[in-house]
Amino acid sequence: MRDTAGRFMPSGLLVWMTAFAFGAMLMLPELVTGTIYNFSLRYNLVWGDQAIALMRDGVLYPRWLPQSWDGLGSPTFYFYSPLFFIVSGLFGVLGVGTQTALSLASLAFIALSGVAMNAFLRTLAPPRAAFAGMIL
């Protein structure tokens, strides 16, 4: 898209595609080699696996993780935000494994954060500068 002076102006679709492409580049090592170890990986895998299982059983908003603590259960999502695990659960319902679902949810949130940054920067700067700021 071009403005009246003929300069390039990033459109909505280009912003989404660029945010997804940069998110994919950031997540490429994990998407290729598998889940990268971090300090919360143990919890992410257990919570993600249970959230996916609950969503496959029809629980769209999991609050209680019944398999935690040797089957006693845990009210994990009363204390921690379940949005990330809900999104990974959506990928899991589509048949993706737990580790891949967590990586794809991370990619989705990275891309969404880029789009949100672009929207915020557009309130402070011209569209081209906002687009450049989103990339940085």
Coordinates of N, CA, C and O in Angstrom, one line a residue:
M1 N 0.8 -1.2 0.0 CA 0.0 0.0 0.0 C 0.9 1.2 0.0 O 1.9 1.3 0.6
R2 N 0.5 2.3 -0.7 CA 1.3 3.5 -0.8 C 0.4 4.7 -0.4 O -0.8 4.7 -0.6
D3 N 1.1 5.7 0.2 CA 0.3 6.9 0.5 C 0.3 7.9 -0.6 O 0.7 7.5 -1.8
T4 N -0.3 9.1 -0.5 CA -0.4 10.0 -1.6 C 0.9 10.4 -2.2 O 0.9 10.8 -3.4
A5 N 2.0 10.4 -1.4 CA 3.3 10.8 -2.0 C 4.0 9.6 -2.6 O 5.1 9.7 -3.1
G6 N 3.4 8.4 -2.6 CA 4.0 7.2 -3.3 C 4.9 6.4 -2.4 O 5.5 5.5 -2.8
R7 N 4.9 6.8 -1.1 CA 5.7 6.0 -0.1 C 5.0 4.8 0.4 O 3.8 4.7 0.5
F8 N 5.8 3.8 0.7 CA 5.3 2.5 1.2 C 4.6 2.7 2.5 O 5.2 3.3 3.4
M9 N 3.4 2.1 2.7 CA 2.7 2.2 3.9 C 2.3 0.7 4.3 O 1.6 0.1 3.5
P10 N 2.8 0.2 5.4 CA 2.4 -1.2 5.7 C 0.9 -1.4 6.0 O 0.3 -0.6 6.7
S11 N 0.3 -2.4 5.4 CA -1.1 -2.6 5.6 C -1.3 -3.7 6.7 O -0.3 -4.2 7.2
G12 N -2.5 -3.9 7.1 CA -2.8 -4.9 8.2 C -2.3 -6.3 7.9 O -1.7 -6.9 8.7
L13 N -2.6 -6.8 6.7 CA -2.1 -8.1 6.3 C -0.6 -8.3 6.4 O -0.1 -9.2 6.9
L14 N 0.1 -7.2 5.9 CA 1.5 -7.3 5.9 C 2.1 -7.3 7.3 O 3.0 -7.9 7.7
V15 N 1.4 -6.5 8.2 CA 1.8 -6.5 9.6 C 1.7 -7.8 10.2 O 2.6 -8.3 10.9
W16 N 0.5 -8.5 10.0 CA 0.3 -9.8 10.6 C 1.3 -10.8 10.0 O 1.9 -11.7 10.7
M17 N 1.5 -10.8 8.7 CA 2.5 -11.7 8.1 C 3.9 -11.5 8.6 O 4.6 -12.5 8.8
T18 N 4.3 -10.3 8.7 CA 5.7 -10.0 9.2 C 5.8 -10.4 10.6 O 6.8 -11.0 11.0
A19 N 4.8 -10.1 11.5 CA 4.9 -10.6 12.9 C 5.0 -12.1 13.0 O 5.8 -12.6 13.8
F20 N 4.2 -12.8 12.2 CA 4.3 -14.2 12.2 C 5.6 -14.7 11.7 O 6.2 -15.7 12.2
A21 N 6.2 -14.1 10.6 CA 7.5 -14.5 10.1 C 8.6 -14.3 11.1 O 9.4 -15.2 11.3
F22 N 8.6 -13.2 11.8 CA 9.6 -12.9 12.8 C 9.4 -13.8 14.0 O 10.4 -14.3 14.6
G23 N 8.2 -14.1 14.3 CA 7.9 -15.0 15.4 C 8.4 -16.4 15.1 O 9.0 -17.1 15.9
A24 N 8.2 -16.8 13.8 CA 8.7 -18.1 13.4 C 10.2 -18.2 13.4 O 10.8 -19.3 13.8
M25 N 10.8 -17.1 13.0 CA 12.3 -17.1 13.0 C 12.8 -17.2 14.5 O 13.8 -17.9 14.7
L26 N 12.1 -16.6 15.4 CA 12.6 -16.7 16.8 C 12.3 -18.1 17.4 O 13.1 -18.5 18.2
M27 N 11.3 -18.7 17.0 CA 10.9 -20.0 17.5 C 11.5 -21.2 16.7 O 11.3 -22.3 17.0
L28 N 12.2 -20.9 15.6 CA 12.7 -21.9 14.7 C 13.6 -22.9 15.4 O 13.4 -24.1 15.2
P29 N 14.5 -22.5 16.3 CA 15.3 -23.6 17.0 C 14.4 -24.6 17.8 O 14.6 -25.8 17.7
E30 N 13.4 -24.1 18.4 CA 12.5 -24.9 19.2 C 11.6 -25.8 18.3 O 11.3 -26.9 18.6
L31 N 11.1 -25.2 17.2 CA 10.3 -25.9 16.3 C 11.0 -27.0 15.6 O 10.4 -28.0 15.2
V32 N 12.3 -26.8 15.3 CA 13.1 -27.8 14.6 C 13.6 -28.9 15.5 O 13.5 -30.1 15.3
T33 N 14.2 -28.5 16.7 CA 14.9 -29.5 17.5 C 14.1 -30.0 18.7 O 14.4 -30.9 19.3
G34 N 12.9 -29.4 18.9 CA 12.1 -29.8 20.0 C 12.2 -28.8 21.1 O 12.9 -27.8 21.0
T35 N 11.4 -29.0 22.2 CA 11.4 -28.1 23.3 C 12.7 -27.9 23.9 O 13.4 -28.8 24.2
I36 N 13.1 -26.6 24.1 CA 14.3 -26.2 24.7 C 14.2 -26.2 26.2 O 13.2 -25.6 26.7
Y37 N 15.1 -26.7 26.9 CA 15.0 -26.7 28.4 C 15.0 -25.3 28.9 O 15.8 -24.5 28.6
N38 N 14.1 -25.1 29.9 CA 14.2 -23.8 30.6 C 13.7 -24.1 32.1 O 13.3 -25.3 32.4
F39 N 13.7 -23.1 32.9 CA 13.4 -23.4 34.3 C 12.0 -23.9 34.6 O 11.8 -24.5 35.6
S40 N 11.1 -23.6 33.7 CA 9.7 -24.0 34.0 C 9.2 -25.1 33.0 O 8.0 -25.4 33.0
L41 N 10.1 -25.7 32.3 CA 9.7 -26.7 31.3 C 9.0 -27.9 32.0 O 7.9 -28.3 31.4
R42 N 9.4 -28.3 33.1 CA 8.7 -29.4 33.8 C 7.3 -29.1 34.1 O 6.4 -29.9 33.8
Y43 N 7.0 -27.9 34.5 CA 5.6 -27.5 34.8 C 4.8 -27.3 33.5 O 3.6 -27.7 33.4
N44 N 5.4 -26.7 32.5 CA 4.8 -26.4 31.2 C 4.3 -27.7 30.6 O 3.2 -27.8 30.1
L45 N 5.2 -28.8 30.6 CA 4.8 -30.0 30.0 C 3.7 -30.7 30.8 O 2.7 -31.2 30.1
V46 N 3.8 -30.7 32.1 CA 2.7 -31.4 32.9 C 1.4 -30.6 32.7 O 0.3 -31.2 32.5
W47 N 1.4 -29.3 32.9 CA 0.2 -28.5 32.8 C -0.3 -28.6 31.4 O -1.6 -28.6 31.2
G48 N 0.5 -28.5 30.4 CA 0.1 -28.5 29.0 C -0.5 -29.8 28.7 O -1.6 -29.9 28.0
D49 N 0.1 -30.9 29.1 CA -0.5 -32.2 28.8 C -1.9 -32.4 29.4 O -2.8 -32.9 28.8
Q50 N -2.0 -31.9 30.7 CA -3.3 -32.1 31.3 C -4.4 -31.1 30.7 O -5.5 -31.5 30.6
A51 N -3.9 -29.9 30.3 CA -4.9 -29.0 29.7 C -5.4 -29.5 28.4 O -6.6 -29.4 28.0
I52 N -4.5 -30.1 27.6 CA -4.8 -30.7 26.3 C -5.8 -31.9 26.5 O -6.8 -32.0 25.9
A53 N -5.5 -32.7 27.5 CA -6.4 -33.8 27.8 C -7.8 -33.4 28.2 O -8.8 -33.9 27.8
L54 N -7.8 -32.3 29.1 CA -9.1 -31.8 29.5 C -9.9 -31.2 28.4 O -11.1 -31.4 28.3
M55 N -9.2 -30.5 27.5 CA -9.9 -29.9 26.3 C -10.4 -30.9 25.4 O -11.5 -30.8 24.8
R56 N -9.7 -32.0 25.3 CA -10.1 -33.1 24.4 C -11.4 -33.8 25.0 O -12.2 -34.3 24.3
D57 N -11.5 -33.7 26.4 CA -12.7 -34.2 27.0 C -13.8 -33.2 27.1 O -14.9 -33.5 27.7
G58 N -13.6 -32.0 26.5 CA -14.7 -31.1 26.4 C -14.7 -29.9 27.4 O -15.6 -29.1 27.5
V59 N -13.6 -29.9 28.3 CA -13.5 -28.8 29.3 C -12.8 -27.7 28.6 O -11.6 -27.7 28.4
L60 N -13.5 -26.6 28.2 CA -12.9 -25.5 27.5 C -12.2 -24.5 28.3 O -11.3 -23.8 27.8
Y61 N -12.5 -24.5 29.6 CA -11.8 -23.6 30.5 C -11.3 -24.4 31.7 O -12.0 -24.4 32.7
P62 N -10.1 -25.0 31.6 CA -9.7 -25.8 32.7 C -9.2 -25.0 33.9 O -8.5 -24.0 33.8
R63 N -9.7 -25.4 35.1 CA -9.3 -24.8 36.3 C -8.5 -25.8 37.2 O -7.6 -25.4 37.9
W64 N -9.0 -27.0 37.2 CA -8.5 -28.0 38.1 C -7.7 -29.0 37.2 O -8.2 -29.5 36.2
L65 N -6.5 -29.3 37.6 CA -5.7 -30.3 36.9 C -5.7 -31.6 37.7 O -5.0 -31.8 38.7
P66 N -6.6 -32.6 37.3 CA -6.8 -33.8 38.2 C -5.7 -34.7 38.3 O -5.7 -35.5 39.3
Q67 N -4.7 -34.7 37.4 CA -3.6 -35.7 37.5 C -2.4 -35.2 38.3 O -1.4 -35.9 38.5
S68 N -2.4 -33.9 38.7 CA -1.3 -33.4 39.5 C -1.2 -34.0 40.9 O -2.3 -34.5 41.4
W69 N -0.1 -34.0 41.5 CA 0.2 -34.5 42.8 C -0.3 -36.0 43.0 O -1.1 -36.3 43.8
D70 N 0.1 -36.8 42.0 CA -0.2 -38.2 42.1 C -1.7 -38.5 42.1 O -2.2 -39.4 42.8
G71 N -2.4 -37.7 41.3 CA -3.9 -38.0 41.2 C -4.7 -37.2 42.2 O -6.0 -37.3 42.1
L72 N -4.2 -36.5 43.1 CA -5.0 -35.7 44.0 C -5.5 -34.5 43.4 O -6.5 -33.9 43.9
G73 N -4.9 -34.0 42.4 CA -5.3 -32.8 41.7 C -4.7 -31.5 42.2 O -4.1 -31.5 43.3
S74 N -4.9 -30.4 41.4 CA -4.3 -29.2 41.8 C -5.1 -28.0 41.2 O -5.5 -28.1 40.0
P75 N -5.4 -27.0 42.0 CA -6.1 -25.8 41.5 C -5.2 -24.8 40.7 O -5.3 -23.6 41.0
T76 N -4.4 -25.3 39.9 CA -3.3 -24.5 39.3 C -3.9 -23.3 38.6 O -3.3 -22.2 38.8
F77 N -4.9 -23.4 37.8 CA -5.4 -22.3 37.0 C -6.3 -21.3 37.8 O -6.8 -20.4 37.2
Y78 N -6.4 -21.6 39.1 CA -7.0 -20.5 39.9 C -5.9 -19.5 40.3 O -6.2 -18.4 40.7
F79 N -4.7 -19.9 40.2 CA -3.5 -19.0 40.6 C -2.7 -18.6 39.4 O -2.1 -17.5 39.5
Y80 N -2.6 -19.4 38.4 CA -1.9 -19.0 37.2 C -2.8 -18.8 36.0 O -3.8 -19.5 35.9
S81 N -2.5 -17.9 35.2 CA -3.3 -17.6 34.0 C -3.4 -18.8 33.0 O -2.3 -19.3 32.6
P82 N -4.6 -19.3 32.7 CA -4.7 -20.5 31.8 C -4.6 -20.1 30.3 O -4.7 -21.1 29.5
L83 N -4.6 -18.9 29.9 CA -4.7 -18.5 28.5 C -3.7 -19.2 27.6 O -4.0 -19.8 26.6
F84 N -2.4 -19.3 28.0 CA -1.4 -19.9 27.2 C -1.7 -21.4 27.1 O -1.6 -22.0 26.0
F85 N -2.2 -22.0 28.1 CA -2.5 -23.5 28.1 C -3.8 -23.7 27.3 O -4.0 -24.8 26.8
I86 N -4.7 -22.8 27.3 CA -5.9 -22.9 26.5 C -5.6 -22.9 25.0 O -6.1 -23.7 24.2
V87 N -4.7 -22.0 24.7 CA -4.3 -21.9 23.3 C -3.5 -23.1 22.9 O -3.7 -23.7 21.8
S88 N -2.6 -23.6 23.7 CA -1.9 -24.8 23.4 C -2.8 -26.0 23.4 O -2.7 -26.9 22.6
G89 N -3.9 -26.0 24.2 CA -4.9 -27.0 24.2 C -5.7 -27.0 22.8 O -6.0 -28.1 22.3
L90 N -5.9 -25.9 22.3 CA -6.5 -25.8 21.0 C -5.7 -26.5 19.9 O -6.2 -27.2 19.0
F91 N -4.4 -26.3 20.0 CA -3.5 -27.0 19.0 C -3.5 -28.5 19.3 O -3.5 -29.3 18.4
G92 N -3.5 -28.8 20.6 CA -3.5 -30.2 21.0 C -4.8 -30.9 20.5 O -4.7 -32.1 20.2
V93 N -5.9 -30.2 20.6 CA -7.2 -30.8 20.1 C -7.1 -31.1 18.6 O -7.7 -32.1 18.1
L94 N -6.3 -30.4 17.9 CA -6.1 -30.6 16.5 C -5.2 -31.8 16.2 O -5.0 -32.1 15.0
G95 N -4.7 -32.4 17.2 CA -3.9 -33.6 17.0 C -2.4 -33.4 17.2 O -1.6 -34.3 16.9
V96 N -2.0 -32.2 17.6 CA -0.5 -31.9 17.7 C -0.1 -32.4 19.1 O -0.8 -32.4 20.1
G97 N 1.1 -32.9 19.2 CA 1.7 -33.3 20.5 C 1.8 -32.2 21.5 O 1.8 -31.0 21.1
T98 N 2.0 -32.5 22.7 CA 2.1 -31.5 23.8 C 3.3 -30.5 23.6 O 3.1 -29.3 23.6
Q99 N 4.5 -31.0 23.3 CA 5.6 -30.2 23.1 C 5.4 -29.2 21.9 O 5.7 -28.0 22.0
T100 N 4.9 -29.8 20.8 CA 4.7 -29.0 19.6 C 3.6 -28.0 19.9 O 3.7 -26.8 19.4
A101 N 2.5 -28.4 20.6 CA 1.4 -27.5 20.9 C 1.9 -26.3 21.8 O 1.5 -25.1 21.5
L102 N 2.8 -26.5 22.7 CA 3.4 -25.5 23.5 C 4.2 -24.5 22.7 O 4.1 -23.3 22.8
S103 N 5.0 -25.1 21.8 CA 5.8 -24.2 20.9 C 4.9 -23.4 20.0 O 5.2 -22.2 19.7
L104 N 3.9 -24.0 19.4 CA 3.0 -23.2 18.5 C 2.2 -22.2 19.3 O 2.0 -21.1 18.7
A105 N 1.9 -22.4 20.5 CA 1.2 -21.4 21.3 C 2.2 -20.2 21.6 O 1.8 -19.1 21.6
S106 N 3.5 -20.6 21.9 CA 4.5 -19.5 22.0 C 4.6 -18.7 20.8 O 4.7 -17.5 20.8
L107 N 4.6 -19.4 19.6 CA 4.7 -18.6 18.3 C 3.5 -17.7 18.2 O 3.7 -16.6 17.7
A108 N 2.3 -18.2 18.5 CA 1.1 -17.4 18.3 C 1.2 -16.1 19.2 O 0.9 -15.0 18.8
F109 N 1.7 -16.3 20.4 CA 1.8 -15.1 21.3 C 2.9 -14.2 21.0 O 2.7 -13.0 21.1
I110 N 4.0 -14.7 20.4 CA 5.0 -13.8 19.9 C 4.5 -13.0 18.8 O 4.7 -11.8 18.7
A111 N 3.8 -13.6 17.8 CA 3.3 -12.9 16.7 C 2.2 -11.9 17.1 O 2.2 -10.7 16.7
L112 N 1.4 -12.3 18.1 CA 0.4 -11.4 18.6 C 1.0 -10.2 19.3 O 0.5 -9.0 19.2
S113 N 2.1 -10.4 20.0 CA 2.8 -9.3 20.7 C 3.4 -8.3 19.7 O 3.4 -7.1 19.9
G114 N 3.8 -8.8 18.5 CA 4.3 -7.9 17.5 C 3.2 -7.1 16.9 O 3.4 -5.9 16.7
V115 N 2.1 -7.7 16.6 CA 0.9 -6.9 16.1 C 0.5 -5.9 17.1 O 0.1 -4.7 16.8
A116 N 0.4 -6.2 18.4 CA 0.0 -5.3 19.5 C 1.0 -4.1 19.6 O 0.6 -3.0 19.8
M117 N 2.3 -4.4 19.4 CA 3.3 -3.4 19.4 C 3.2 -2.4 18.3 O 3.3 -1.2 18.4
N118 N 2.8 -3.0 17.1 CA 2.6 -2.1 16.0 C 1.4 -1.2 16.2 O 1.5 0.0 15.9
A119 N 0.3 -1.8 16.8 CA -0.9 -0.9 17.0 C -0.5 0.1 18.1 O -1.0 1.3 17.9
F120 N 0.2 -0.2 19.1 CA 0.6 0.8 20.1 C 1.5 1.9 19.5 O 1.3 3.1 19.7
L121 N 2.5 1.5 18.7 CA 3.4 2.5 18.1 C 2.7 3.4 17.1 O 3.2 4.5 16.9
R122 N 1.7 2.9 16.5 CA 0.9 3.8 15.5 C 0.3 4.9 16.2 O -0.1 5.9 15.6
T123 N 0.0 4.8 17.5 CA -0.5 6.0 18.3 C 0.6 7.0 18.6 O 0.2 8.1 18.9
L124 N 1.8 6.6 18.4 CA 2.9 7.5 18.8 C 3.8 8.0 17.6 O 4.5 9.0 17.6
A125 N 3.7 7.2 16.5 CA 4.6 7.5 15.3 C 3.9 7.2 14.0 O 2.8 6.5 14.0
P126 N 4.4 7.6 12.9 CA 3.9 7.3 11.6 C 3.9 5.8 11.3 O 4.6 5.0 12.0
P127 N 3.0 5.3 10.4 CA 2.9 3.8 10.2 C 4.2 3.2 9.8 O 4.5 2.0 10.3
R128 N 5.0 3.8 9.0 CA 6.3 3.1 8.7 C 7.2 3.0 9.9 O 7.9 2.0 10.0
A129 N 7.3 4.0 10.7 CA 8.1 3.9 11.9 C 7.5 2.9 12.9 O 8.3 2.2 13.5
A130 N 6.2 2.8 13.0 CA 5.6 1.8 13.8 C 5.9 0.4 13.3 O 6.2 -0.5 14.1
F131 N 5.9 0.2 12.0 CA 6.3 -1.1 11.4 C 7.7 -1.5 11.7 O 8.0 -2.6 12.1
A132 N 8.6 -0.5 11.6 CA 10.0 -0.7 11.9 C 10.2 -1.0 13.4 O 11.0 -1.9 13.8
G133 N 9.5 -0.3 14.2 CA 9.5 -0.6 15.7 C 9.0 -2.0 16.0 O 9.5 -2.6 16.9
M134 N 8.0 -2.4 15.3 CA 7.5 -3.8 15.6 C 8.5 -4.8 15.3 O 8.7 -5.8 16.0
I135 N 9.3 -4.6 14.2 CA 10.3 -5.6 13.8 C 11.5 -5.6 14.8 O 12.0 -6.6 15.2
L136 N 11.8 -4.4 15.3 CA 12.9 -4.3 16.3 C 12.4 -4.9 17.6 O 13.2 -5.4 18.4

